[in-house]
Amino acid sequence: MNVATIQDVAKAAGVSAMTVSNVINDHPNVRKATREKVLQAMARLDYRVNVAARNLRKGRTGTIGLAVPEVNSPYYGRLAAAIIAAAERHGLRVSIEQTGALRENELEALSMSRNRLYDGLILSTVGMGQADAEWLKVDYPVVILGERIFGGPVDHVAMPNIDASQAATRHLIERGCRRVAILCGAVEEVDVSTLRHTGYRLALESAGLSVDPDLVQCLDTLTMHAGARRAREMAHSGLDFDGVFCVTDTVAMGVLRGLADASVRVPEQVKVIGFDNVDESEFLVPSLSTIDPDHDTMAERAVGLLAGRIDRAEPRGDRQEFVSRFSVVVRESTGG
Amino acid sequence: MNVATIQDVAKAAGVSAMTVSNVINDHPNVRKATREKVLQAMARLDYRVNVAARNLRKGRTGTIGLAVPEVNSPYYGRLAAAIIAAAERHGLRVSIEQTGALRENELEALSMSRNRLYDGLILSTVGMGQADAEWLKVDYPVVILGERIFGGPVDHVAMPNIDASQAATRHLIERGCRRVAILCGAVEEVDVSTLRHTGYRLALESAGLSVDPDLVQCLDTLTMHAGARRAREMAHSGLDFDGVFCVTDTVAMGVLRGLADASVRVPEQVKVIGFDNVDESEFLVPSLSTIDPDHDTMAERAVGLLAGRIDRAEPRGDRQEFVSRFSVVVRESTGG
DNA sequence: TTGTAGGCGTTATCAT
DNA sequence: ATGATAACGCCTACAA
């Protein structure tokens, strides 16, 4: 036999479909006795609402999309977890799209939502750049999570990249480092690497230290692997450095490993600080000093912003921007 | 103006809605010229299919549910990533439910699908036990991923828990350990801890070593935190042990940290092996020996099994079971 | 307080 | 090769 519909329940309870619907949706105008009858019939037939039908009728899906490079990374995993939890609080489900940090896939995620598969989209832009801002002019709610696309027309939840990086670098300097390297990605677009590199420079400059180009180490990918490899190369090349600011904890984990391979002692010879305060960082040996950007608040704000747009269909004008707070977490890798 | 529907496109192209639908779905019986006309009209009106309507009509959503304890863990994150990728290959989207390893939420996930929100469900059972097998008798496709619910009526993708744990423990013994501890969760239900504990015992027994109850260390939760704490306690209590088999890499990461805190050298004084081959394990200091359970194959099989049930509405009789291969990955923590 | 009618956008079926 | 018709199951109006 087929699954029970609202009609079946109505028949079984001796009422109209509308009354059943009213019971389901907790509408006020239903007599207690009627409600009971209906509830019993529902239980008896093991009735379940057909979400597809409801979606069609309502023009909503109750699901938001989350596009991130990959969930399998300490950082995006943490973020995804927080977003799923926040979405649940708002009565929304989350469907995840993995973009692999590729521009193409990020744009694809934007157009997927145009199928009205999702009520809205939270997009972590990594591959997209300045030039793609036009793509963000879509007619459904989008929140960008991560780096700013300057002048983009959509809501934005960001980290205090420059300030926090400056603080991280300053921390190294305060701990006595004079030759501080930075490990980042390509410094071109407005992105994590560029912004955090800016913070790094500011810190050096305000400490009266010069910025040695040799100490700016750009990686192709921000992975543990790349970090480890580069750290080994730096150590073996004889480059003079006594501190490393890694633009992500993931890179920093690699760096710690690479320095260990090269028998460089942390923090005695070189101090290391990361960015993200990933769960693992506390348990590394040595434990990793880092920047905590308050993931949970960011997630809550991103979902809140999106949910607001969805519910109230807010006008486009008042584009919102939220920048999280941060704190420096001092651990063993900087002698803490 | 409102979004374009199939009707609008039909009108604009001077054909019927059915023809447009046929074009969209690549049906064969459409003349080339007609197809062109329709495609142009679609482009002109910026037409997007309404997924909700299609779902209602087809009785499918094109989305599967994935219920895991939390995506924010190296292991489940890795798994989720692999499953999302596999699902994409099968033309399916993935919506993630976080259960927090709670029985209640796992059962909830099972009943969510009954809303026909998802075409099927991949469920990582952690909190559910033997006694809950009845709940699995649902009328839509479910694949259990993880430990076996003995006699459960649904498809199952599992790790070779016993064999792999035996191999891990044997590896420690071969490296000279004589007092091998195990760090696991409660050993009661048929679950990771119990199965892996069995493998542990088997290895000890076939090596002619006695099983010292003091060396069986049960944790409340399988977290880094719990692992680190217990390792410190073990070291400080003066317990005699020279090897530790951790039932998950996450626990092992904690253990490495805890032993470092207690100034116990790994692998010289104590050797450590984990289970899962999480991305991070290669980069820890010391790098972590572990069991690689071939996540990608497991994910592919789980999704494949589910997709098969969804497509072919296979009968219940032929319950499938797949057990992945495994390999021992030897690294520094066991002197590799 | 409850019921009736109609349509959300799509596609399966059956004609033509 | 194309089109007319009728659902899929629910809910917003309005009527009773």
mmCIF file of C-alpha atoms in Angstrom, chain A:
data_model
loop_
_atom_site.group_PDB
_atom_site.id
_atom_site.type_symbol
_atom_site.label_atom_id
_atom_site.label_comp_id
_atom_site.label_asym_id
_atom_site.label_seq_id
_atom_site.Cartn_x
_atom_site.Cartn_y
_atom_site.Cartn_z
ATOM 1 C CA MET A 1 0.000 0.000 0.000
ATOM 2 C CA ASN A 2 1.076 3.541 -0.657
ATOM 3 C CA VAL A 3 2.008 6.147 1.861
ATOM 4 C CA ALA A 4 -0.776 8.016 3.601
ATOM 5 C CA THR A 5 -1.637 11.515 2.424
ATOM 6 C CA ILE A 6 -3.511 14.282 4.091
ATOM 7 C CA GLN A 7 -6.616 13.094 2.271
ATOM 8 C CA ASP A 8 -6.343 9.632 3.723
ATOM 9 C CA VAL A 9 -6.030 11.044 7.188
ATOM 10 C CA ALA A 10 -8.995 13.325 6.565
ATOM 11 C CA LYS A 11 -11.118 10.420 5.466
ATOM 12 C CA ALA A 12 -10.029 8.264 8.380
ATOM 13 C CA ALA A 13 -10.766 11.025 10.868
ATOM 14 C CA GLY A 14 -14.007 12.009 9.232
ATOM 15 C CA VAL A 15 -12.947 15.593 8.599
ATOM 16 C CA SER A 16 -11.701 17.607 5.646
ATOM 17 C CA ALA A 17 -8.154 17.768 4.450
ATOM 18 C CA MET A 18 -7.991 21.380 5.519
ATOM 19 C CA THR A 19 -8.641 20.504 9.108
ATOM 20 C CA VAL A 20 -5.846 17.996 9.056
ATOM 21 C CA SER A 21 -3.581 20.630 7.586
ATOM 22 C CA ASN A 22 -4.587 23.009 10.342
ATOM 23 C CA VAL A 23 -3.750 20.440 12.959
ATOM 24 C CA ILE A 24 -0.383 19.772 11.403
ATOM 25 C CA ASN A 25 0.499 23.428 11.339
ATOM 26 C CA ASP A 26 -0.816 24.217 14.785
ATOM 27 C CA HIS A 27 -3.418 26.637 13.559
ATOM 28 C CA PRO A 28 -5.556 27.959 16.361
ATOM 29 C CA ASN A 29 -9.026 27.350 15.021
ATOM 30 C CA VAL A 30 -9.343 23.663 15.695
ATOM 31 C CA ARG A 31 -11.478 22.226 18.461
ATOM 32 C CA LYS A 32 -9.660 20.047 20.905
ATOM 33 C CA ALA A 33 -11.841 17.050 20.183
ATOM 34 C CA THR A 34 -11.273 17.436 16.436
ATOM 35 C CA ARG A 35 -7.557 17.771 16.929
ATOM 36 C CA GLU A 36 -7.502 14.563 18.947
ATOM 37 C CA LYS A 37 -9.421 12.671 16.304
ATOM 38 C CA VAL A 38 -7.029 13.871 13.659
ATOM 39 C CA LEU A 39 -3.921 13.126 15.661
ATOM 40 C CA GLN A 40 -5.133 9.619 16.272
ATOM 41 C CA ALA A 41 -5.858 9.063 12.618
ATOM 42 C CA MET A 42 -2.412 10.393 11.777
ATOM 43 C CA ALA A 43 -0.805 8.014 14.199
ATOM 44 C CA ARG A 44 -2.902 5.111 12.997
ATOM 45 C CA LEU A 45 -1.973 5.650 9.376
ATOM 46 C CA ASP A 46 1.603 6.591 10.235
ATOM 47 C CA TYR A 47 1.146 9.805 8.320
ATOM 48 C CA ARG A 48 4.142 11.952 7.349
ATOM 49 C CA VAL A 49 3.916 15.251 5.574
ATOM 50 C CA ASN A 50 5.253 15.230 2.063
ATOM 51 C CA VAL A 51 7.902 17.869 2.160
ATOM 52 C CA ALA A 52 8.150 18.175 -1.589
ATOM 53 C CA ALA A 53 4.489 19.079 -1.859
ATOM 54 C CA ARG A 54 4.742 21.543 0.957
ATOM 55 C CA ASN A 55 7.805 23.103 -0.612
ATOM 56 C CA LEU A 56 6.094 23.472 -3.942
ATOM 57 C CA ARG A 57 3.121 25.100 -2.342
ATOM 58 C CA LYS A 58 5.119 27.394 -0.112
ATOM 59 C CA GLY A 59 7.861 28.240 -2.508
ATOM 60 C CA ARG A 60 10.433 27.376 0.146
ATOM 61 C CA THR A 61 12.588 24.372 0.741
ATOM 62 C CA GLY A 62 13.667 24.831 4.326
ATOM 63 C CA THR A 63 17.181 24.030 3.216
ATOM 64 C CA ILE A 64 20.139 26.304 2.768
ATOM 65 C CA GLY A 65 23.240 25.545 0.786
ATOM 66 C CA LEU A 66 26.715 25.745 2.224
ATOM 67 C CA ALA A 67 29.533 25.936 -0.277
ATOM 68 C CA VAL A 68 32.988 25.406 1.177
ATOM 69 C CA PRO A 69 36.244 24.196 -0.315
ATOM 70 C CA GLU A 70 36.019 20.894 1.526
ATOM 71 C CA VAL A 71 34.523 19.722 4.772
ATOM 72 C CA ASN A 72 37.524 17.558 5.308
ATOM 73 C CA SER A 73 39.722 20.240 6.715
ATOM 74 C CA PRO A 74 39.972 21.226 10.334
ATOM 75 C CA TYR A 75 38.912 24.741 9.575
ATOM 76 C CA TYR A 76 36.000 24.232 7.216
ATOM 77 C CA GLY A 77 34.906 21.194 9.140
ATOM 78 C CA ARG A 78 34.666 23.278 12.262
ATOM 79 C CA LEU A 79 32.807 25.971 10.390
ATOM 80 C CA ALA A 80 30.416 23.534 8.760
ATOM 81 C CA ALA A 81 29.617 21.954 12.095
ATOM 82 C CA ALA A 82 28.850 25.325 13.598
ATOM 83 C CA ILE A 83 26.710 26.327 10.647
ATOM 84 C CA ILE A 84 24.711 23.121 10.669
ATOM 85 C CA ALA A 85 24.068 23.613 14.358
ATOM 86 C CA ALA A 86 23.071 27.242 13.896
ATOM 87 C CA ALA A 87 20.832 26.389 10.961
ATOM 88 C CA GLU A 88 19.068 23.756 13.005
ATOM 89 C CA ARG A 89 18.279 26.383 15.594
ATOM 90 C CA HIS A 90 16.662 28.403 12.824
ATOM 91 C CA GLY A 91 14.706 25.391 11.583
ATOM 92 C CA LEU A 92 16.827 25.033 8.470
ATOM 93 C CA ARG A 93 18.633 22.075 7.020
ATOM 94 C CA VAL A 94 22.033 22.366 5.374
ATOM 95 C CA SER A 95 23.151 20.822 2.144
ATOM 96 C CA ILE A 96 26.861 20.949 1.509
ATOM 97 C CA GLU A 97 28.592 21.634 -1.738
ATOM 98 C CA GLN A 98 32.352 21.088 -1.921
ATOM 99 C CA THR A 99 34.001 23.546 -4.245
ATOM 100 C CA GLY A 100 37.597 22.445 -3.916
ATOM 101 C CA ALA A 101 38.399 26.156 -3.638
ATOM 102 C CA LEU A 102 37.845 26.394 -7.380
ATOM 103 C CA ARG A 103 36.368 29.561 -8.795
ATOM 104 C CA GLU A 104 34.368 27.598 -11.294
ATOM 105 C CA ASN A 105 32.680 25.513 -8.630
ATOM 106 C CA GLU A 106 31.976 28.521 -6.484
ATOM 107 C CA LEU A 107 30.165 30.168 -9.359
ATOM 108 C CA GLU A 108 28.389 26.887 -9.983
ATOM 109 C CA ALA A 109 27.187 26.881 -6.375
ATOM 110 C CA LEU A 110 25.772 30.335 -6.907
ATOM 111 C CA SER A 111 23.793 29.215 -9.920
ATOM 112 C CA MET A 112 22.633 25.993 -8.276
ATOM 113 C CA SER A 113 20.612 28.009 -5.876
ATOM 114 C CA ARG A 114 18.865 29.574 -8.793
ATOM 115 C CA ASN A 115 17.147 26.259 -9.256
ATOM 116 C CA ARG A 116 15.541 27.258 -6.006
ATOM 117 C CA LEU A 117 16.963 24.162 -4.517
ATOM 118 C CA TYR A 118 17.928 26.178 -1.517
ATOM 119 C CA ASP A 119 16.275 29.093 0.161
ATOM 120 C CA GLY A 120 19.632 30.736 0.438
ATOM 121 C CA LEU A 121 23.338 30.152 0.186
ATOM 122 C CA ILE A 122 26.313 30.592 2.452
ATOM 123 C CA LEU A 123 29.350 30.798 0.273
ATOM 124 C CA SER A 124 32.948 30.628 1.334
ATOM 125 C CA THR A 125 34.756 32.384 -1.449
ATOM 126 C CA VAL A 126 38.297 31.320 -1.964
ATOM 127 C CA GLY A 127 38.750 30.880 -5.685
ATOM 128 C CA MET A 128 36.495 33.720 -6.774
ATOM 129 C CA GLY A 129 38.016 37.099 -7.013
ATOM 130 C CA GLN A 130 37.278 40.735 -7.281
ATOM 131 C CA ALA A 131 36.376 40.419 -10.915
ATOM 132 C CA ASP A 132 33.586 37.979 -10.168
ATOM 133 C CA ALA A 133 31.627 40.348 -7.975
ATOM 134 C CA GLU A 134 29.021 40.646 -10.715
ATOM 135 C CA TRP A 135 28.046 37.029 -10.180
ATOM 136 C CA LEU A 136 26.859 37.873 -6.727
ATOM 137 C CA LYS A 137 24.025 39.976 -8.052
ATOM 138 C CA VAL A 138 21.517 37.192 -7.746
ATOM 139 C CA ASP A 139 17.918 37.374 -6.715
ATOM 140 C CA TYR A 140 18.003 35.150 -3.664
ATOM 141 C CA PRO A 141 19.689 35.453 -0.285
ATOM 142 C CA VAL A 142 23.428 34.934 -0.238
ATOM 143 C CA VAL A 143 25.891 35.443 2.559
ATOM 144 C CA ILE A 144 29.579 35.474 1.835
ATOM 145 C CA LEU A 145 31.611 33.904 4.573
ATOM 146 C CA GLY A 146 35.288 34.595 4.527
ATOM 147 C CA GLU A 147 37.169 37.208 2.661
ATOM 148 C CA ARG A 148 35.613 40.313 1.384
ATOM 149 C CA ILE A 149 34.775 40.711 -2.225
ATOM 150 C CA PHE A 150 35.177 44.405 -2.306
ATOM 151 C CA GLY A 151 32.070 46.252 -3.326
ATOM 152 C CA GLY A 152 30.123 43.053 -3.645
ATOM 153 C CA PRO A 153 26.377 43.545 -3.255
ATOM 154 C CA VAL A 154 25.739 40.816 -0.712
ATOM 155 C CA ASP A 155 25.872 40.321 3.041
ATOM 156 C CA HIS A 156 29.202 39.439 4.414
ATOM 157 C CA VAL A 157 30.585 37.737 7.510
ATOM 158 C CA ALA A 158 34.308 38.109 7.803
ATOM 159 C CA MET A 159 37.238 37.739 10.096
ATOM 160 C CA PRO A 160 39.263 40.692 11.264
ATOM 161 C CA ASN A 161 42.034 39.467 9.029
ATOM 162 C CA ILE A 162 44.320 42.430 9.071
ATOM 163 C CA ASP A 163 44.016 43.256 12.743
ATOM 164 C CA ALA A 164 44.331 39.675 13.851
ATOM 165 C CA SER A 165 47.345 39.023 11.666
ATOM 166 C CA GLN A 166 48.960 42.130 12.958
ATOM 167 C CA ALA A 167 48.343 40.919 16.489
ATOM 168 C CA ALA A 168 49.755 37.500 15.685
ATOM 169 C CA THR A 169 52.892 38.964 14.190
ATOM 170 C CA ARG A 170 53.236 41.459 17.013
ATOM 171 C CA HIS A 171 53.034 38.588 19.447
ATOM 172 C CA LEU A 172 56.025 36.950 17.763
ATOM 173 C CA ILE A 173 57.925 40.200 17.912
ATOM 174 C CA GLU A 174 57.095 40.663 21.562
ATOM 175 C CA ARG A 175 58.461 37.209 22.191
ATOM 176 C CA GLY A 176 61.756 38.338 20.766
ATOM 177 C CA CYS A 177 61.562 37.400 17.104
ATOM 178 C CA ARG A 178 63.366 39.753 14.744
ATOM 179 C CA ARG A 179 63.297 37.748 11.537
ATOM 180 C CA VAL A 180 59.660 36.804 11.146
ATOM 181 C CA ALA A 181 58.627 34.852 8.080
ATOM 182 C CA ILE A 182 55.087 34.547 6.750
ATOM 183 C CA LEU A 183 53.725 31.492 5.001
ATOM 184 C CA CYS A 184 50.809 32.403 2.805
ATOM 185 C CA GLY A 185 49.237 31.766 -0.567
ATOM 186 C CA ALA A 186 49.641 33.976 -3.581
ATOM 187 C CA VAL A 187 49.344 37.637 -2.669
ATOM 188 C CA GLU A 188 47.238 39.035 -5.483
ATOM 189 C CA GLU A 189 43.515 39.102 -4.979
ATOM 190 C CA VAL A 190 41.720 40.369 -1.940
ATOM 191 C CA ASP A 191 41.847 37.133 -0.015
ATOM 192 C CA VAL A 192 43.116 35.504 3.145
ATOM 193 C CA SER A 193 46.705 35.627 2.086
ATOM 194 C CA THR A 194 46.702 39.210 0.964
ATOM 195 C CA LEU A 195 44.843 40.557 3.951
ATOM 196 C CA ARG A 196 46.870 38.605 6.448
ATOM 197 C CA HIS A 197 50.027 39.567 4.676
ATOM 198 C CA THR A 198 49.028 43.169 5.108
ATOM 199 C CA GLY A 199 48.611 42.658 8.830
ATOM 200 C CA TYR A 200 51.990 41.032 8.947
ATOM 201 C CA ARG A 201 53.650 43.994 7.253
ATOM 202 C CA LEU A 202 51.905 46.485 9.468
ATOM 203 C CA ALA A 203 53.164 44.718 12.550
ATOM 204 C CA LEU A 204 56.719 44.637 11.290
ATOM 205 C CA GLU A 205 56.629 48.268 10.289
ATOM 206 C CA SER A 206 55.214 49.544 13.517
ATOM 207 C CA ALA A 207 57.927 47.602 15.332
ATOM 208 C CA GLY A 208 60.515 49.287 13.168
ATOM 209 C CA LEU A 209 61.513 46.049 11.489
ATOM 210 C CA SER A 210 62.172 45.881 7.786
ATOM 211 C CA VAL A 211 60.155 43.584 5.526
ATOM 212 C CA ASP A 212 62.566 41.171 3.929
ATOM 213 C CA PRO A 213 61.072 39.692 0.716
ATOM 214 C CA ASP A 214 62.921 36.463 1.401
ATOM 215 C CA LEU A 215 60.786 36.015 4.464
ATOM 216 C CA VAL A 216 57.556 36.173 2.495
ATOM 217 C CA GLN A 217 57.002 32.571 1.506
ATOM 218 C CA CYS A 218 54.112 31.975 -0.846
ATOM 219 C CA LEU A 219 52.675 28.503 -1.208
ATOM 220 C CA ASP A 220 50.642 27.113 -4.074
ATOM 221 C CA THR A 221 48.129 25.574 -1.720
ATOM 222 C CA LEU A 222 47.485 26.176 1.937
ATOM 223 C CA THR A 223 47.923 22.582 3.035
ATOM 224 C CA MET A 224 49.845 20.721 5.691
ATOM 225 C CA HIS A 225 51.867 19.134 2.985
ATOM 226 C CA ALA A 226 52.928 22.408 1.417
ATOM 227 C CA GLY A 227 53.682 23.885 4.828
ATOM 228 C CA ALA A 228 55.870 20.976 5.863
ATOM 229 C CA ARG A 229 57.785 20.978 2.648
ATOM 230 C CA ARG A 230 58.422 24.692 2.635
ATOM 231 C CA ALA A 231 59.523 24.661 6.256
ATOM 232 C CA ARG A 232 62.104 22.001 5.457
ATOM 233 C CA GLU A 233 63.336 23.975 2.486
ATOM 234 C CA MET A 234 63.604 27.147 4.514
ATOM 235 C CA ALA A 235 65.566 25.406 7.223
ATOM 236 C CA HIS A 236 67.902 23.646 4.842
ATOM 237 C CA SER A 237 68.492 26.680 2.664
ATOM 238 C CA GLY A 238 70.081 28.450 5.561
ATOM 239 C CA LEU A 239 67.504 31.234 5.489
ATOM 240 C CA ASP A 240 67.755 33.284 8.642
ATOM 241 C CA PHE A 241 64.434 33.320 10.498
ATOM 242 C CA ASP A 242 63.341 33.029 14.098
ATOM 243 C CA GLY A 243 59.581 33.259 13.782
ATOM 244 C CA VAL A 244 56.895 32.063 11.396
ATOM 245 C CA PHE A 245 53.404 33.419 11.014
ATOM 246 C CA CYS A 246 51.273 30.888 9.152
ATOM 247 C CA VAL A 247 48.095 32.189 7.589
ATOM 248 C CA THR A 248 46.212 29.066 8.666
ATOM 249 C CA ASP A 249 46.592 26.465 11.380
ATOM 250 C CA THR A 250 46.633 23.792 8.730
ATOM 251 C CA VAL A 251 49.760 25.281 7.236
ATOM 252 C CA ALA A 252 51.172 25.687 10.725
ATOM 253 C CA MET A 253 50.692 22.001 11.460
ATOM 254 C CA GLY A 254 52.735 21.245 8.400
ATOM 255 C CA VAL A 255 55.354 23.755 9.437
ATOM 256 C CA LEU A 256 55.751 22.221 12.868
ATOM 257 C CA ARG A 257 56.295 18.890 11.191
ATOM 258 C CA GLY A 258 58.733 20.315 8.668
ATOM 259 C CA LEU A 259 60.787 22.068 11.315
ATOM 260 C CA ALA A 260 60.919 18.842 13.316
ATOM 261 C CA ASP A 261 62.205 17.071 10.217
ATOM 262 C CA ALA A 262 64.940 19.680 9.935
ATOM 263 C CA SER A 263 65.719 19.359 13.636
ATOM 264 C CA VAL A 264 64.787 22.946 14.311
ATOM 265 C CA ARG A 265 63.514 23.322 17.861
ATOM 266 C CA VAL A 266 60.220 25.146 18.455
ATOM 267 C CA PRO A 267 59.978 27.533 20.219
ATOM 268 C CA GLU A 268 63.645 27.743 21.222
ATOM 269 C CA GLN A 269 65.071 28.403 17.775
ATOM 270 C CA VAL A 270 61.962 29.350 15.868
ATOM 271 C CA LYS A 271 58.572 30.431 17.159
ATOM 272 C CA VAL A 272 55.423 29.591 15.235
ATOM 273 C CA ILE A 273 51.928 31.013 15.287
ATOM 274 C CA GLY A 274 48.922 29.995 13.220
ATOM 275 C CA PHE A 275 45.458 31.336 12.499
ATOM 276 C CA ASP A 276 42.055 29.706 13.134
ATOM 277 C CA ASN A 277 42.389 27.933 16.463
ATOM 278 C CA VAL A 278 41.457 24.617 15.046
ATOM 279 C CA ASP A 279 40.580 21.901 17.579
ATOM 280 C CA GLU A 280 43.821 20.053 16.956
ATOM 281 C CA SER A 281 46.103 22.989 17.648
ATOM 282 C CA GLU A 282 45.833 22.592 21.381
ATOM 283 C CA PHE A 283 47.051 19.004 21.229
ATOM 284 C CA LEU A 284 49.993 19.324 18.908
ATOM 285 C CA VAL A 285 53.518 18.899 20.225
ATOM 286 C CA PRO A 286 54.420 21.639 20.701
ATOM 287 C CA SER A 287 50.928 23.029 21.092
ATOM 288 C CA LEU A 288 50.214 25.778 18.592
ATOM 289 C CA SER A 289 49.752 29.441 19.382
ATOM 290 C CA THR A 290 47.114 30.880 17.116
ATOM 291 C CA ILE A 291 44.330 33.353 16.490
ATOM 292 C CA ASP A 292 40.863 32.404 17.626
ATOM 293 C CA PRO A 293 38.313 34.018 15.321
ATOM 294 C CA ASP A 294 35.254 32.832 17.211
ATOM 295 C CA HIS A 295 33.800 30.388 14.722
ATOM 296 C CA ASP A 296 30.547 29.903 16.544
ATOM 297 C CA THR A 297 29.660 33.552 16.486
ATOM 298 C CA MET A 298 30.565 33.791 12.831
ATOM 299 C CA ALA A 299 28.406 30.794 12.005
ATOM 300 C CA GLU A 300 25.515 32.103 14.035
ATOM 301 C CA ARG A 301 25.711 35.478 12.359
ATOM 302 C CA ALA A 302 25.958 34.049 8.879
ATOM 303 C CA VAL A 303 22.921 31.854 9.402
ATOM 304 C CA GLY A 304 21.067 34.611 11.199
ATOM 305 C CA LEU A 305 21.686 37.058 8.387
ATOM 306 C CA LEU A 306 20.564 34.523 5.817
ATOM 307 C CA ALA A 307 17.500 33.489 7.768
ATOM 308 C CA GLY A 308 16.553 37.130 8.096
ATOM 309 C CA ARG A 309 16.744 37.651 4.357
ATOM 310 C CA ILE A 310 14.747 34.520 3.744
ATOM 311 C CA ASP A 311 11.997 35.328 6.210
ATOM 312 C CA ARG A 312 11.612 38.993 5.694
ATOM 313 C CA ALA A 313 12.685 39.162 2.109
ATOM 314 C CA GLU A 314 14.623 42.220 3.142
ATOM 315 C CA PRO A 315 15.378 44.737 0.453
ATOM 316 C CA ARG A 316 18.734 44.804 -1.149
ATOM 317 C CA GLY A 317 19.780 48.210 -0.028
ATOM 318 C CA ASP A 318 20.944 47.570 3.464
ATOM 319 C CA ARG A 319 23.814 45.246 2.802
ATOM 320 C CA GLN A 320 25.094 43.949 6.108
ATOM 321 C CA GLU A 321 28.612 43.240 7.204
ATOM 322 C CA PHE A 322 29.762 41.496 10.325
ATOM 323 C CA VAL A 323 33.342 41.153 11.450
ATOM 324 C CA SER A 324 34.028 38.743 14.286
ATOM 325 C CA ARG A 325 36.136 39.419 17.313
ATOM 326 C CA PHE A 326 39.411 37.631 17.724
ATOM 327 C CA SER A 327 41.861 36.731 20.428
ATOM 328 C CA VAL A 328 45.451 35.608 20.504
ATOM 329 C CA VAL A 329 45.798 32.145 22.011
ATOM 330 C CA VAL A 330 49.270 31.732 23.423
ATOM 331 C CA ARG A 331 50.658 28.198 23.594
ATOM 332 C CA GLU A 332 53.976 26.383 23.525
ATOM 333 C CA SER A 333 54.939 27.157 19.949
ATOM 334 C CA THR A 334 55.651 30.734 20.924
ATOM 335 C CA GLY A 335 57.022 29.853 24.308
ATOM 336 C CA GLY A 336 53.718 30.428 26.064
#
